[in-house]
């Protein structure tokens, strides 16, 4: 068995210039057809009948209501899922308790369950023939085919995003800094805001960006629980579907351009956060602000 000469690195897959160029070319071609082409088509078709049609579609009351409902859903679902993700990541990475593996499984459920199945499950829970539906109806509380159902479905689908970004990072960071702060008498909130949060801020923002993008683009679960009531329970993706079924292709593409712009801004924010660190860039370790310096101890 021949050994590799000293000072020469063993060959790697793809080191050959021909193979490397071929691989990059295949990726670029597939990416152009699968990603860039649809975005270009949306932009072209949105203005295919002129600026007037595009403006009228965006300014239509139903479109404005769909945009407002989508924004409202994001304003409620994203902060709640952010708080849930931080709490879940904190619990899993900083404490040892029974049921930790079960909690990890619960967090992963929305990734393994189809959104449409999740919407149907909500029907069996909050529908008139569901578990809580008759009781809620007696008190005049309407969950399904209303805004609360849309928010609940969106929260279910996007629940894991923040937690999935934070858990690996917080596991790698360990518990040393938090334990040091606690030993110096810091409270739990002081420890979180002074020690933990500065170390996870980029990963947290990264998860929030992904969660927000998914909320605004969610279709499957929301289509089941919303009832598709035009001008009342239609989010922007559902409104695009209605426009397309009404043979208003230009209007559907015009409304789709808003989601496409959100996707582009999401990618830009994702790249910017990755460059800023997103919890992955190793920086020189700094002493927590809670640890007193020798001068402070002697004073």
mmCIF file of C-alpha atoms in Angstrom:
data_model
loop_
_atom_site.group_PDB
_atom_site.id
_atom_site.type_symbol
_atom_site.label_atom_id
_atom_site.label_comp_id
_atom_site.label_asym_id
_atom_site.label_seq_id
_atom_site.Cartn_x
_atom_site.Cartn_y
_atom_site.Cartn_z
ATOM 1 C CA UNK A 1 0.000 0.000 0.000
ATOM 2 C CA UNK A 2 1.646 3.197 -1.190
ATOM 3 C CA UNK A 3 1.709 6.146 1.128
ATOM 4 C CA UNK A 4 1.044 9.706 0.070
ATOM 5 C CA UNK A 5 4.313 11.649 -0.364
ATOM 6 C CA UNK A 6 5.108 13.967 2.513
ATOM 7 C CA UNK A 7 4.009 17.555 1.886
ATOM 8 C CA UNK A 8 1.463 16.600 -0.784
ATOM 9 C CA UNK A 9 -2.214 16.577 0.121
ATOM 10 C CA UNK A 10 -4.272 13.560 -0.957
ATOM 11 C CA UNK A 11 -6.471 14.210 -3.997
ATOM 12 C CA UNK A 12 -10.056 15.209 -3.301
ATOM 13 C CA UNK A 13 -13.197 14.595 -5.308
ATOM 14 C CA UNK A 14 -13.641 17.522 -7.683
ATOM 15 C CA UNK A 15 -10.032 18.731 -7.675
ATOM 16 C CA UNK A 16 -9.807 18.250 -11.416
ATOM 17 C CA UNK A 17 -10.579 21.491 -13.330
ATOM 18 C CA UNK A 18 -12.823 19.731 -15.857
ATOM 19 C CA UNK A 19 -14.939 18.028 -13.201
ATOM 20 C CA UNK A 20 -15.160 21.225 -11.137
ATOM 21 C CA UNK A 21 -16.336 23.314 -14.090
ATOM 22 C CA UNK A 22 -18.833 20.654 -15.131
ATOM 23 C CA UNK A 23 -20.269 20.455 -11.625
ATOM 24 C CA UNK A 24 -20.557 24.240 -11.290
ATOM 25 C CA UNK A 25 -22.170 24.447 -14.726
ATOM 26 C CA UNK A 26 -24.789 21.833 -13.830
ATOM 27 C CA UNK A 27 -25.641 23.657 -10.603
ATOM 28 C CA UNK A 28 -25.964 26.987 -12.418
ATOM 29 C CA UNK A 29 -28.176 25.550 -15.139
ATOM 30 C CA UNK A 30 -30.477 23.742 -12.724
ATOM 31 C CA UNK A 31 -30.651 26.813 -10.478
ATOM 32 C CA UNK A 32 -31.500 29.030 -13.442
ATOM 33 C CA UNK A 33 -34.383 26.800 -14.543
ATOM 34 C CA UNK A 34 -35.758 26.017 -11.087
ATOM 35 C CA UNK A 35 -35.271 29.362 -9.292
ATOM 36 C CA UNK A 36 -34.436 32.287 -11.563
ATOM 37 C CA UNK A 37 -36.812 31.415 -14.402
ATOM 38 C CA UNK A 38 -39.982 31.381 -12.230
ATOM 39 C CA UNK A 39 -39.001 34.706 -10.647
ATOM 40 C CA UNK A 40 -38.431 36.262 -14.050
ATOM 41 C CA UNK A 41 -41.751 34.926 -15.341
ATOM 42 C CA UNK A 42 -43.556 36.440 -12.349
ATOM 43 C CA UNK A 43 -42.034 39.837 -13.085
ATOM 44 C CA UNK A 44 -42.783 39.683 -16.796
ATOM 45 C CA UNK A 45 -46.357 38.409 -16.457
ATOM 46 C CA UNK A 46 -47.179 40.842 -13.650
ATOM 47 C CA UNK A 47 -46.687 43.762 -16.056
ATOM 48 C CA UNK A 48 -47.860 41.941 -19.199
ATOM 49 C CA UNK A 49 -51.048 44.042 -19.369
ATOM 50 C CA UNK A 50 -49.437 47.285 -18.338
ATOM 51 C CA UNK A 51 -48.805 49.267 -15.223
ATOM 52 C CA UNK A 52 -52.463 50.237 -14.907
ATOM 53 C CA UNK A 53 -53.643 46.643 -14.441
ATOM 54 C CA UNK A 54 -50.834 45.959 -12.006
ATOM 55 C CA UNK A 55 -51.686 49.022 -9.933
ATOM 56 C CA UNK A 56 -55.410 48.303 -9.967
ATOM 57 C CA UNK A 57 -54.804 44.726 -8.797
ATOM 58 C CA UNK A 58 -52.580 45.774 -5.915
ATOM 59 C CA UNK A 59 -54.932 48.616 -4.932
ATOM 60 C CA UNK A 60 -58.054 46.422 -5.052
ATOM 61 C CA UNK A 61 -59.745 46.157 -1.618
ATOM 62 C CA UNK A 62 -59.555 42.355 -1.630
ATOM 63 C CA UNK A 63 -55.827 42.434 -2.362
ATOM 64 C CA UNK A 64 -55.188 45.055 0.295
ATOM 65 C CA UNK A 65 -57.192 43.027 2.809
ATOM 66 C CA UNK A 66 -55.218 39.899 1.926
ATOM 67 C CA UNK A 67 -51.948 41.778 2.391
ATOM 68 C CA UNK A 68 -53.137 43.217 5.706
ATOM 69 C CA UNK A 69 -54.271 39.811 6.973
ATOM 70 C CA UNK A 70 -50.946 38.272 5.979
ATOM 71 C CA UNK A 71 -49.042 41.002 7.821
ATOM 72 C CA UNK A 72 -51.310 40.648 10.864
ATOM 73 C CA UNK A 73 -50.713 36.900 10.945
ATOM 74 C CA UNK A 74 -46.962 37.449 10.797
ATOM 75 C CA UNK A 75 -47.091 40.098 13.537
ATOM 76 C CA UNK A 76 -48.768 37.612 15.874
ATOM 77 C CA UNK A 77 -47.237 34.280 14.854
ATOM 78 C CA UNK A 78 -43.588 35.333 14.543
ATOM 79 C CA UNK A 79 -43.194 36.861 18.053
ATOM 80 C CA UNK A 80 -45.007 33.930 19.662
ATOM 81 C CA UNK A 81 -42.872 31.379 17.836
ATOM 82 C CA UNK A 82 -39.761 33.403 18.642
ATOM 83 C CA UNK A 83 -40.569 33.279 22.348
ATOM 84 C CA UNK A 84 -41.365 29.568 22.066
ATOM 85 C CA UNK A 85 -38.135 28.848 20.196
ATOM 86 C CA UNK A 86 -35.979 30.718 22.708
ATOM 87 C CA UNK A 87 -37.711 29.037 25.662
ATOM 88 C CA UNK A 88 -37.441 25.585 24.070
ATOM 89 C CA UNK A 89 -33.776 26.051 23.135
ATOM 90 C CA UNK A 90 -32.976 27.395 26.614
ATOM 91 C CA UNK A 91 -34.716 24.462 28.309
ATOM 92 C CA UNK A 92 -33.117 21.796 26.120
ATOM 93 C CA UNK A 93 -29.569 23.132 26.156
ATOM 94 C CA UNK A 94 -29.245 24.573 29.662
ATOM 95 C CA UNK A 95 -31.146 22.039 31.798
ATOM 96 C CA UNK A 96 -31.319 18.285 32.251
ATOM 97 C CA UNK A 97 -34.802 16.900 32.805
ATOM 98 C CA UNK A 98 -36.969 13.944 31.970
ATOM 99 C CA UNK A 99 -38.732 14.239 28.661
ATOM 100 C CA UNK A 100 -36.006 16.245 26.895
ATOM 101 C CA UNK A 101 -35.976 13.865 23.934
ATOM 102 C CA UNK A 102 -39.759 13.959 23.805
ATOM 103 C CA UNK A 103 -39.651 17.766 23.664
ATOM 104 C CA UNK A 104 -37.221 17.574 20.744
ATOM 105 C CA UNK A 105 -39.615 15.219 18.950
ATOM 106 C CA UNK A 106 -42.530 17.591 19.568
ATOM 107 C CA UNK A 107 -40.567 20.494 18.093
ATOM 108 C CA UNK A 108 -39.855 18.454 14.951
ATOM 109 C CA UNK A 109 -43.497 17.444 14.364
ATOM 110 C CA UNK A 110 -44.423 20.400 12.079
ATOM 111 C CA UNK A 111 -41.523 19.467 9.791
ATOM 112 C CA UNK A 112 -42.743 15.887 9.415
ATOM 113 C CA UNK A 113 -46.484 16.557 9.107
ATOM 114 C CA UNK A 114 -48.009 17.911 5.909
ATOM 115 C CA UNK A 115 -49.507 21.395 6.400
ATOM 116 C CA UNK A 116 -52.797 20.193 4.944
ATOM 117 C CA UNK A 117 -52.889 17.369 7.480
ATOM 118 C CA UNK A 118 -52.269 19.946 10.200
ATOM 119 C CA UNK A 119 -55.191 22.003 8.928
ATOM 120 C CA UNK A 120 -57.470 18.969 8.941
ATOM 121 C CA UNK A 121 -56.341 18.194 12.498
ATOM 122 C CA UNK A 122 -57.443 21.670 13.546
ATOM 123 C CA UNK A 123 -60.839 20.953 12.006
ATOM 124 C CA UNK A 124 -61.210 17.924 14.254
ATOM 125 C CA UNK A 125 -60.165 19.958 17.293
ATOM 126 C CA UNK A 126 -61.940 23.304 16.827
ATOM 127 C CA UNK A 127 -64.589 22.478 14.228
ATOM 128 C CA UNK A 128 -68.296 22.226 15.037
ATOM 129 C CA UNK A 129 -67.945 18.448 15.064
ATOM 130 C CA UNK A 130 -64.575 18.514 16.819
ATOM 131 C CA UNK A 131 -63.517 18.186 20.419
ATOM 132 C CA UNK A 132 -63.850 21.817 21.500
ATOM 133 C CA UNK A 133 -65.967 23.123 18.636
ATOM 134 C CA UNK A 134 -69.449 22.756 20.212
ATOM 135 C CA UNK A 135 -68.323 24.309 23.504
ATOM 136 C CA UNK A 136 -66.671 27.242 21.741
ATOM 137 C CA UNK A 137 -69.779 27.737 19.612
ATOM 138 C CA UNK A 138 -71.987 27.888 22.712
ATOM 139 C CA UNK A 139 -69.873 30.793 23.994
ATOM 140 C CA UNK A 140 -69.784 32.496 20.594
ATOM 141 C CA UNK A 141 -66.062 31.932 20.079
ATOM 142 C CA UNK A 142 -65.131 31.332 16.445
ATOM 143 C CA UNK A 143 -61.750 29.783 15.729
ATOM 144 C CA UNK A 144 -62.038 28.165 12.319
ATOM 145 C CA UNK A 145 -62.921 30.115 9.179
ATOM 146 C CA UNK A 146 -61.778 33.224 11.021
ATOM 147 C CA UNK A 147 -58.553 35.033 11.843
ATOM 148 C CA UNK A 148 -57.713 32.971 14.991
ATOM 149 C CA UNK A 149 -57.671 29.747 12.969
ATOM 150 C CA UNK A 150 -55.349 31.286 10.377
ATOM 151 C CA UNK A 151 -52.961 32.437 13.082
ATOM 152 C CA UNK A 152 -53.016 29.064 14.872
ATOM 153 C CA UNK A 153 -52.316 27.151 11.651
ATOM 154 C CA UNK A 154 -49.473 29.509 10.746
ATOM 155 C CA UNK A 155 -47.994 29.184 14.222
ATOM 156 C CA UNK A 156 -48.071 25.388 14.005
ATOM 157 C CA UNK A 157 -46.292 25.265 10.659
ATOM 158 C CA UNK A 158 -43.568 27.735 11.650
ATOM 159 C CA UNK A 159 -43.041 26.677 15.279
ATOM 160 C CA UNK A 160 -39.678 24.863 14.778
ATOM 161 C CA UNK A 161 -37.773 27.518 12.812
ATOM 162 C CA UNK A 162 -36.333 29.603 15.647
ATOM 163 C CA UNK A 163 -35.712 26.619 17.918
ATOM 164 C CA UNK A 164 -33.922 24.700 15.156
ATOM 165 C CA UNK A 165 -31.503 27.597 14.653
ATOM 166 C CA UNK A 166 -30.791 28.122 18.344
ATOM 167 C CA UNK A 167 -30.491 24.586 19.731
ATOM 168 C CA UNK A 168 -27.289 23.502 17.876
ATOM 169 C CA UNK A 169 -25.590 26.828 18.623
ATOM 170 C CA UNK A 170 -26.500 26.846 22.312
ATOM 171 C CA UNK A 171 -25.408 23.217 22.657
ATOM 172 C CA UNK A 172 -22.012 24.104 21.192
ATOM 173 C CA UNK A 173 -21.641 27.105 23.523
ATOM 174 C CA UNK A 174 -22.304 25.025 26.632
ATOM 175 C CA UNK A 175 -23.390 26.277 30.036
ATOM 176 C CA UNK A 176 -20.175 27.695 31.493
ATOM 177 C CA UNK A 177 -20.994 31.387 31.073
ATOM 178 C CA UNK A 178 -24.532 31.034 32.436
ATOM 179 C CA UNK A 179 -23.300 29.021 35.421
ATOM 180 C CA UNK A 180 -20.618 31.625 36.136
ATOM 181 C CA UNK A 181 -23.179 34.425 36.037
ATOM 182 C CA UNK A 182 -25.534 32.485 38.305
ATOM 183 C CA UNK A 183 -22.751 31.783 40.789
ATOM 184 C CA UNK A 184 -22.131 35.531 41.005
ATOM 185 C CA UNK A 185 -25.729 36.114 42.023
ATOM 186 C CA UNK A 186 -27.312 37.113 38.711
ATOM 187 C CA UNK A 187 -30.983 36.373 38.250
ATOM 188 C CA UNK A 188 -32.293 34.268 35.395
ATOM 189 C CA UNK A 189 -33.442 37.278 33.365
ATOM 190 C CA UNK A 190 -30.161 39.131 33.972
ATOM 191 C CA UNK A 191 -28.214 36.073 32.881
ATOM 192 C CA UNK A 192 -30.289 35.730 29.723
ATOM 193 C CA UNK A 193 -30.092 39.361 28.613
ATOM 194 C CA UNK A 194 -26.452 39.950 29.598
ATOM 195 C CA UNK A 195 -24.849 36.606 28.746
ATOM 196 C CA UNK A 196 -27.011 34.341 26.590
ATOM 197 C CA UNK A 197 -28.740 36.790 24.248
ATOM 198 C CA UNK A 198 -25.553 38.526 22.977
ATOM 199 C CA UNK A 199 -24.142 35.120 22.020
ATOM 200 C CA UNK A 200 -27.221 33.962 20.107
ATOM 201 C CA UNK A 201 -28.501 37.205 18.586
ATOM 202 C CA UNK A 202 -27.473 36.485 14.983
ATOM 203 C CA UNK A 203 -28.872 32.962 15.004
ATOM 204 C CA UNK A 204 -32.043 34.307 16.616
ATOM 205 C CA UNK A 205 -32.498 36.934 13.907
ATOM 206 C CA UNK A 206 -31.773 34.296 11.273
ATOM 207 C CA UNK A 207 -34.543 32.072 12.632
ATOM 208 C CA UNK A 208 -36.956 35.015 12.832
ATOM 209 C CA UNK A 209 -36.336 35.871 9.172
ATOM 210 C CA UNK A 210 -37.026 32.287 8.063
ATOM 211 C CA UNK A 211 -40.104 32.062 10.298
ATOM 212 C CA UNK A 212 -41.520 35.306 8.896
ATOM 213 C CA UNK A 213 -40.971 34.190 5.304
ATOM 214 C CA UNK A 214 -42.752 30.897 5.921
ATOM 215 C CA UNK A 215 -45.699 32.594 7.663
ATOM 216 C CA UNK A 216 -46.283 34.956 4.766
ATOM 217 C CA UNK A 217 -46.038 32.197 2.180
ATOM 218 C CA UNK A 218 -47.996 29.464 3.988
ATOM 219 C CA UNK A 219 -50.795 28.002 1.878
ATOM 220 C CA UNK A 220 -51.726 24.407 2.792
ATOM 221 C CA UNK A 221 -52.765 24.641 6.434
ATOM 222 C CA UNK A 222 -54.297 28.098 6.030
ATOM 223 C CA UNK A 223 -56.375 27.015 3.030
ATOM 224 C CA UNK A 224 -58.068 24.349 5.164
ATOM 225 C CA UNK A 225 -58.890 26.439 8.228
ATOM 226 C CA UNK A 226 -59.675 29.781 6.560
ATOM 227 C CA UNK A 227 -62.665 28.831 4.408
ATOM 228 C CA UNK A 228 -61.318 30.943 1.499
ATOM 229 C CA UNK A 229 -63.814 33.756 2.116
ATOM 230 C CA UNK A 230 -62.925 36.515 -0.297
ATOM 231 C CA UNK A 231 -62.142 39.779 1.420
ATOM 232 C CA UNK A 232 -62.408 38.236 4.903
ATOM 233 C CA UNK A 233 -60.221 35.187 5.509
ATOM 234 C CA UNK A 234 -57.975 35.166 2.464
ATOM 235 C CA UNK A 235 -54.284 35.636 3.017
ATOM 236 C CA UNK A 236 -52.140 36.712 0.092
ATOM 237 C CA UNK A 237 -51.313 33.169 -1.156
ATOM 238 C CA UNK A 238 -55.009 32.225 -1.056
ATOM 239 C CA UNK A 239 -55.949 35.445 -2.845
ATOM 240 C CA UNK A 240 -53.470 34.627 -5.606
ATOM 241 C CA UNK A 241 -55.148 31.257 -6.088
ATOM 242 C CA UNK A 242 -58.591 32.871 -6.337
ATOM 243 C CA UNK A 243 -57.372 35.369 -8.922
ATOM 244 C CA UNK A 244 -55.889 32.570 -10.995
ATOM 245 C CA UNK A 245 -59.101 30.506 -10.816
ATOM 246 C CA UNK A 246 -61.042 33.600 -11.914
ATOM 247 C CA UNK A 247 -58.921 33.684 -15.081
ATOM 248 C CA UNK A 248 -57.165 36.866 -13.931
ATOM 249 C CA UNK A 249 -53.692 35.628 -14.700
ATOM 250 C CA UNK A 250 -52.123 39.095 -14.831
ATOM 251 C CA UNK A 251 -53.701 39.963 -11.479
ATOM 252 C CA UNK A 252 -52.491 36.705 -9.950
ATOM 253 C CA UNK A 253 -48.955 37.386 -11.118
ATOM 254 C CA UNK A 254 -49.199 40.964 -9.854
ATOM 255 C CA UNK A 255 -50.139 39.734 -6.389
ATOM 256 C CA UNK A 256 -47.460 37.039 -6.640
ATOM 257 C CA UNK A 257 -44.841 39.708 -7.257
ATOM 258 C CA UNK A 258 -45.323 40.880 -3.664
ATOM 259 C CA UNK A 259 -44.460 37.426 -2.324
ATOM 260 C CA UNK A 260 -41.555 37.259 -4.764
ATOM 261 C CA UNK A 261 -40.203 40.545 -3.418
ATOM 262 C CA UNK A 262 -40.565 39.214 0.126
ATOM 263 C CA UNK A 263 -38.601 36.129 -0.929
ATOM 264 C CA UNK A 264 -35.833 38.266 -2.441
ATOM 265 C CA UNK A 265 -35.577 40.444 0.662
ATOM 266 C CA UNK A 266 -35.550 37.296 2.790
ATOM 267 C CA UNK A 267 -32.590 35.939 0.828
ATOM 268 C CA UNK A 268 -30.767 39.265 1.162
ATOM 269 C CA UNK A 269 -31.415 39.314 4.913
ATOM 270 C CA UNK A 270 -30.306 35.682 5.173
ATOM 271 C CA UNK A 271 -27.014 36.401 3.411
ATOM 272 C CA UNK A 272 -26.444 39.532 5.486
ATOM 273 C CA UNK A 273 -27.045 37.664 8.735
ATOM 274 C CA UNK A 274 -24.737 34.860 7.643
ATOM 275 C CA UNK A 275 -21.999 37.413 6.994
ATOM 276 C CA UNK A 276 -22.583 39.055 10.353
ATOM 277 C CA UNK A 277 -22.186 35.694 11.991
ATOM 278 C CA UNK A 278 -25.579 34.114 12.522
ATOM 279 C CA UNK A 279 -23.977 32.475 15.516
ATOM 280 C CA UNK A 280 -21.398 30.649 13.414
ATOM 281 C CA UNK A 281 -18.469 33.091 13.358
ATOM 282 C CA UNK A 282 -16.069 32.498 16.207
ATOM 283 C CA UNK A 283 -15.096 35.721 17.895
ATOM 284 C CA UNK A 284 -12.599 36.250 20.714
ATOM 285 C CA UNK A 285 -14.169 35.240 23.987
ATOM 286 C CA UNK A 286 -14.990 38.161 26.210
ATOM 287 C CA UNK A 287 -15.561 38.117 29.927
ATOM 288 C CA UNK A 288 -19.225 38.451 30.855
ATOM 289 C CA UNK A 289 -20.205 41.855 32.184
ATOM 290 C CA UNK A 290 -21.482 40.163 35.332
ATOM 291 C CA UNK A 291 -17.987 39.016 36.371
ATOM 292 C CA UNK A 292 -16.282 41.618 38.482
ATOM 293 C CA UNK A 293 -12.750 42.684 37.619
ATOM 294 C CA UNK A 294 -9.933 42.403 40.187
ATOM 295 C CA UNK A 295 -10.010 46.192 40.689
ATOM 296 C CA UNK A 296 -13.729 46.058 41.422
ATOM 297 C CA UNK A 297 -13.214 43.231 43.929
ATOM 298 C CA UNK A 298 -10.553 45.125 45.894
ATOM 299 C CA UNK A 299 -12.464 48.419 45.873
#
